[in-house]
Amino acid sequence: MFLNFNRPTPLEEYTFENISFLLKRDDLISQLFSGNKARKIDYYWHNFPSHINTIVSYGSIQSNAMLSLARFAALKRLNFRYYANHIPSFLRENPHGNLLLALKEGMELKEGYSNLIINKNELLIKEGIATQEAYFGVEKLAQELIEQVAMGEYQVFLPSGTGTTALFLSKALQKLGATHFKVYTTACVGSSEYLREQWQELESNESYYPIIVETKKRYHFGRLYREFYQIWLELHKATGVEFELLYDPKGWLAILENREIFTNLLYIHQGGELGNISMLARYKRKYGENI
Ligand SMILES: *Cc1c(COP(=O)(O)O)cnc(C)c1O
């Protein structure tokens, strides 16, 4: 199976809205795992405990982490049980998007977090793979950036869900002495306070925390916004690269609203475009063809 985890992903140059920036193509890291999920899974790929026969996780019904874990489990010949708090009946009858792909990998889907149980020889992986083990792979991303960009002062930007990738990237860059990089992020799931709480669970040294930038408007995770779809389309037109529809639009809106900060932007493309299938279907249902 082709897993190019260890290769440096390309670093390319683009311009969007008069901002020229470097784009780290972590969307190209693996055909199987979605961008940063490949980085977060890397540790388990190399160090999976041999007595474990089942991975258990939980989270949203179309999650990129869910699909990545389903593929990981299939490759490692492990069982994978996943709990969604609520399974909409139309999805139960007609699964599509990430859910369909994960079910095809053999994922067992359960409803209700209160039903979550862990048996002997099973490993629970936190929602969004927000685990200490994720550091192992994210540190490799930091090493690649250091090799690819030796000079200048760069603002590294990546949008956050659990914030694990942004935190560990910031920590690894600091620990590796790469003071010419500063990591910035924006919270896509919950508020900036929520993001900091997530970080406190993973890291007590606050000097490693990324800098949080905000948008004036509050966006709710998973909801559809015309401006999200529009910036996603414009990004595609300007770069020819497909971005992702849940995290990247909020990320780019935060950059444009704080553009004075980003004089030398390096944006991490964290993959996730497979999830666009179900997102685009939702956008079409809500706004019609001529959005
Ligand atoms: C999972 C994911 C994120 C969030 O990553 P965290 O480490 O949880 O912050 C961001 N972008 C994409 C495309 C993702 O799939």
Coordinates of C-alpha atoms and ligand atoms in Angstrom, one line a residue:
M1 CA 0.0 0.0 0.0
F2 CA 1.3 3.4 -1.0
L3 CA 1.8 5.6 2.0
N4 CA 4.1 8.5 1.4
F5 CA 4.1 9.7 5.0
N6 CA 7.8 10.3 5.1
R7 CA 8.3 12.3 2.0
P8 CA 8.2 16.1 2.3
T9 CA 5.0 17.4 0.8
P10 CA 5.4 20.1 -1.8
L11 CA 5.6 23.8 -0.9
E12 CA 4.1 25.9 -3.6
E13 CA 3.7 29.6 -4.3
Y14 CA 0.4 31.3 -5.0
T15 CA -1.4 34.7 -4.8
F16 CA -4.9 35.3 -3.5
E17 CA -6.6 38.7 -3.0
N18 CA -3.2 40.3 -3.4
I19 CA -1.6 38.2 -0.7
S20 CA 1.2 36.1 -2.0
F21 CA 1.8 33.0 0.1
L22 CA 3.4 29.7 0.3
L23 CA 1.1 26.7 0.4
K24 CA 2.2 23.5 2.2
R25 CA 0.4 20.7 0.3
D26 CA -0.3 18.3 3.1
D27 CA -3.5 17.5 1.2
L28 CA -1.1 15.4 -1.0
I29 CA 0.4 13.5 1.9
S30 CA -1.5 10.3 1.4
Q31 CA -4.2 9.0 -0.9
L32 CA -5.8 7.3 2.0
F33 CA -5.8 9.7 5.0
S34 CA -7.0 13.2 5.0
G35 CA -4.1 15.7 5.4
N36 CA -3.4 16.4 9.0
K37 CA -5.1 13.1 10.0
A38 CA -2.2 11.3 8.3
R39 CA 0.2 13.3 10.4
K40 CA -1.8 12.6 13.6
I41 CA -2.1 8.9 12.7
D42 CA 1.6 8.5 11.9
Y43 CA 2.5 7.5 15.4
Y44 CA 0.0 4.7 15.5
W45 CA 1.1 3.5 12.1
H46 CA 4.6 2.9 13.4
N47 CA 3.9 2.0 17.0
F48 CA 0.5 0.2 17.2
P49 CA 0.2 -1.9 20.4
S50 CA 0.1 -5.6 19.3
H51 CA -2.5 -6.7 21.9
I52 CA -5.2 -4.2 20.5
N53 CA -7.7 -5.7 18.1
T54 CA -10.2 -2.9 17.9
I55 CA -10.1 0.9 17.7
V56 CA -13.0 2.8 19.2
S57 CA -13.6 6.5 18.6
Y58 CA -16.5 9.0 18.5
G59 CA -17.4 12.3 16.9
S60 CA -19.5 13.8 14.1
I61 CA -21.1 11.7 11.5
Q62 CA -19.1 13.0 8.5
S63 CA -15.8 13.5 10.3
N64 CA -12.5 13.3 8.4
A65 CA -11.0 11.7 11.5
M66 CA -13.6 9.0 11.3
L67 CA -12.8 8.2 7.7
S68 CA -9.1 8.2 8.3
L69 CA -9.4 5.9 11.3
A70 CA -11.7 3.6 9.3
R71 CA -9.0 3.3 6.6
F72 CA -6.2 2.9 9.1
A73 CA -8.1 0.1 10.9
A74 CA -8.8 -1.7 7.6
L75 CA -5.1 -1.5 6.6
K76 CA -4.0 -2.8 10.0
R77 CA -6.7 -5.5 9.9
L78 CA -8.3 -4.1 13.1
N79 CA -12.0 -3.6 13.9
F80 CA -13.2 -0.1 14.1
R81 CA -16.3 1.0 16.2
Y82 CA -17.4 4.6 15.9
Y83 CA -20.0 6.4 18.0
A84 CA -22.0 9.4 16.6
N85 CA -24.2 11.1 19.1
H86 CA -27.0 11.3 16.6
I87 CA -27.5 9.5 13.3
P88 CA -30.0 11.4 11.1
S89 CA -32.5 8.9 9.6
F90 CA -31.9 10.0 6.0
L91 CA -28.2 9.2 6.5
R92 CA -29.0 5.9 8.0
E93 CA -31.1 5.0 5.0
N94 CA -28.8 6.6 2.4
P95 CA -25.3 7.0 3.7
H96 CA -23.0 9.2 1.6
G97 CA -19.8 11.2 1.7
N98 CA -17.3 10.2 4.4
L99 CA -19.8 8.1 6.2
L100 CA -20.4 5.9 3.1
L101 CA -16.6 5.6 2.5
A102 CA -16.0 4.6 6.2
L103 CA -18.8 2.0 6.2
K104 CA -17.2 0.5 3.1
E105 CA -14.0 0.1 5.1
G106 CA -15.9 -2.0 7.6
M107 CA -16.6 0.6 10.3
E108 CA -19.2 -0.4 12.8
L109 CA -21.5 2.6 13.5
K110 CA -23.2 3.1 16.9
E111 CA -25.5 5.8 18.0
G112 CA -25.3 7.7 21.3
Y113 CA -22.2 8.7 23.3
S114 CA -23.8 7.3 26.4
N115 CA -23.6 3.8 24.9
L116 CA -19.8 4.1 24.4
I117 CA -18.0 1.1 26.0
I118 CA -14.4 0.0 25.8
N119 CA -13.6 -3.7 26.2
K120 CA -10.4 -5.4 26.8
N121 CA -7.9 -5.2 23.9
E122 CA -9.6 -2.1 22.6
L123 CA -8.1 1.3 22.2
L124 CA -10.1 4.5 22.6
I125 CA -8.8 7.3 20.4
K126 CA -10.2 10.8 21.3
E127 CA -12.5 12.7 18.9
G128 CA -10.5 14.3 16.1
I129 CA -7.4 12.3 17.1
A130 CA -6.6 14.9 19.7
T131 CA -4.0 12.8 21.4
Q132 CA -0.4 13.3 22.7
E133 CA 0.6 10.6 20.1
A134 CA -0.3 13.1 17.4
Y135 CA 2.9 15.1 18.2
F136 CA 5.1 12.4 16.5
G137 CA 3.7 13.0 13.0
V138 CA 3.2 16.8 13.4
E139 CA 6.8 17.1 14.4
K140 CA 7.7 15.7 11.0
L141 CA 5.7 18.5 9.4
A142 CA 7.8 21.0 11.4
Q143 CA 11.0 19.4 10.2
E144 CA 9.9 19.5 6.6
L145 CA 9.1 23.3 6.9
I146 CA 12.5 23.9 8.4
E147 CA 14.2 22.1 5.5
Q148 CA 12.1 23.9 2.9
V149 CA 12.2 27.4 4.3
A150 CA 15.5 28.4 5.8
M151 CA 15.3 32.2 5.8
G152 CA 12.8 35.0 6.4
E153 CA 10.1 35.6 9.0
Y154 CA 7.0 33.5 8.3
Q155 CA 3.5 33.5 9.7
V156 CA 2.4 29.9 9.5
F157 CA -1.4 29.6 9.4
L158 CA -3.7 26.6 9.8
P159 CA -7.3 26.6 10.9
S160 CA -8.2 24.6 14.0
G161 CA -10.8 22.0 15.0
T162 CA -9.4 20.4 18.2
G163 CA -6.3 22.6 17.7
T164 CA -4.0 19.7 18.1
T165 CA -2.2 20.2 14.8
A166 CA -1.7 23.9 15.3
L167 CA -0.5 23.5 18.9
F168 CA 1.9 20.7 18.2
L169 CA 3.3 22.4 15.1
S170 CA 3.9 25.5 17.1
K171 CA 5.5 23.5 19.9
A172 CA 7.7 21.4 17.5
L173 CA 8.9 24.5 15.6
Q174 CA 9.9 26.2 18.9
K175 CA 11.6 23.0 20.2
L176 CA 13.5 22.7 17.0
G177 CA 14.7 26.3 17.3
A178 CA 12.9 27.5 14.2
T179 CA 12.2 31.0 15.5
H180 CA 11.6 32.4 12.0
F181 CA 8.2 30.7 12.1
K182 CA 5.2 31.9 14.2
V183 CA 2.1 29.8 14.2
Y184 CA -1.3 31.4 13.8
T185 CA -4.7 29.8 13.9
T186 CA -8.4 30.5 14.2
A187 CA -11.1 28.4 16.0
C188 CA -13.5 26.7 13.7
V189 CA -15.2 24.6 16.3
G190 CA -16.3 26.7 19.3
S191 CA -14.8 29.9 20.5
S192 CA -11.2 31.0 21.0
E193 CA -11.7 30.2 24.7
Y194 CA -12.8 26.7 23.9
L195 CA -9.7 26.3 21.7
R196 CA -7.4 27.4 24.6
E197 CA -9.2 24.9 26.8
Q198 CA -8.4 22.1 24.3
W199 CA -4.8 23.2 24.3
Q200 CA -4.6 23.2 28.1
E201 CA -5.6 19.5 28.0
L202 CA -2.7 18.7 25.7
E203 CA 0.1 21.1 26.9
S204 CA 0.7 23.0 30.1
N205 CA 3.4 25.3 28.7
E206 CA 1.4 28.2 27.3
S207 CA 4.5 29.7 25.5
Y208 CA 4.0 26.9 22.9
Y209 CA 0.4 28.1 22.1
P210 CA -0.2 29.5 18.6
I211 CA -1.6 33.0 18.2
I212 CA -5.4 33.1 17.7
V213 CA -6.9 35.4 15.1
E214 CA -10.6 36.0 14.9
T215 CA -13.3 37.0 12.4
K216 CA -15.8 39.7 13.2
K217 CA -18.7 37.4 12.5
R218 CA -19.2 34.3 14.6
Y219 CA -19.5 31.1 12.6
H220 CA -21.0 27.8 13.8
F221 CA -19.1 24.7 12.9
G222 CA -20.8 22.6 10.2
R223 CA -23.3 25.3 9.2
L224 CA -23.4 26.7 5.7
Y225 CA -22.5 30.2 4.9
R226 CA -22.7 31.9 1.5
E227 CA -19.3 33.6 2.1
F228 CA -17.7 30.3 2.9
Y229 CA -18.8 28.8 -0.4
Q230 CA -17.7 32.0 -2.3
I231 CA -14.2 32.2 -0.8
W232 CA -13.8 28.5 -1.5
L233 CA -14.7 29.1 -5.1
E234 CA -12.5 32.1 -5.4
L235 CA -9.6 30.2 -3.9
H236 CA -10.0 27.5 -6.4
K237 CA -10.1 30.0 -9.3
A238 CA -7.0 31.9 -8.0
T239 CA -4.9 28.8 -7.3
G240 CA -6.3 25.8 -9.1
V241 CA -6.1 24.0 -5.7
E242 CA -9.2 22.5 -4.1
F243 CA -9.5 23.6 -0.5
E244 CA -11.8 22.1 2.1
L245 CA -15.2 23.6 2.9
L246 CA -15.5 23.3 6.7
Y247 CA -12.2 24.7 8.0
D248 CA -10.4 26.6 5.2
P249 CA -13.1 29.2 4.5
K250 CA -13.1 30.4 8.1
G251 CA -9.3 30.3 8.0
W252 CA -9.1 32.5 4.9
L253 CA -11.7 34.9 6.1
A254 CA -9.6 35.3 9.3
I255 CA -6.5 35.9 7.2
L256 CA -8.2 38.5 5.0
E257 CA -9.7 40.3 8.0
N258 CA -6.3 40.5 9.7
R259 CA -4.2 40.9 6.5
E260 CA -1.8 43.3 8.1
I261 CA -0.4 40.5 10.2
F262 CA 0.3 38.2 7.2
T263 CA 3.2 39.9 5.4
N264 CA 4.9 36.5 4.8
L265 CA 2.1 33.9 4.9
L266 CA 2.7 30.1 4.8
Y267 CA -0.6 28.3 4.7
I268 CA -0.9 24.6 5.6
H269 CA -3.4 22.8 3.4
Q270 CA -4.6 20.1 5.8
G271 CA -6.5 18.0 3.3
G272 CA -10.1 17.0 3.9
E273 CA -11.4 17.6 0.3
L274 CA -13.1 14.2 0.4
G275 CA -15.5 15.7 2.9
N276 CA -16.5 18.3 0.2
I277 CA -18.7 15.7 -1.5
S278 CA -21.3 15.9 1.3
M279 CA -20.7 19.6 1.9
L280 CA -21.3 20.5 -1.7
A281 CA -24.5 18.5 -1.7
R282 CA -25.7 20.4 1.3
Y283 CA -24.8 23.7 -0.3
K284 CA -26.7 22.8 -3.4
R285 CA -29.8 21.7 -1.3
K286 CA -29.7 24.9 0.6
Y287 CA -28.9 27.5 -2.0
G288 CA -29.7 25.8 -5.3
E289 CA -27.4 25.6 -8.3
N290 CA -26.8 29.3 -8.7
I291 CA -25.4 30.0 -5.2
Ligands
LIG1 C1 -9.3 17.7 11.1 C2 -9.1 18.9 10.2 C3 -8.8 20.1 10.8 C4 -8.6 20.3 12.3 O1 -7.5 19.7 12.8 P1 -7.2 19.8 14.4 O2 -5.9 19.2 14.6 O3 -8.3 19.1 15.1 O4 -7.2 21.3 14.8 C5 -8.5 21.2 10.0 N1 -8.7 21.1 8.6 C6 -9.0 19.9 8.1 C7 -9.1 19.9 6.6 C8 -9.2 18.8 8.8 O5 -9.6 17.6 8.2

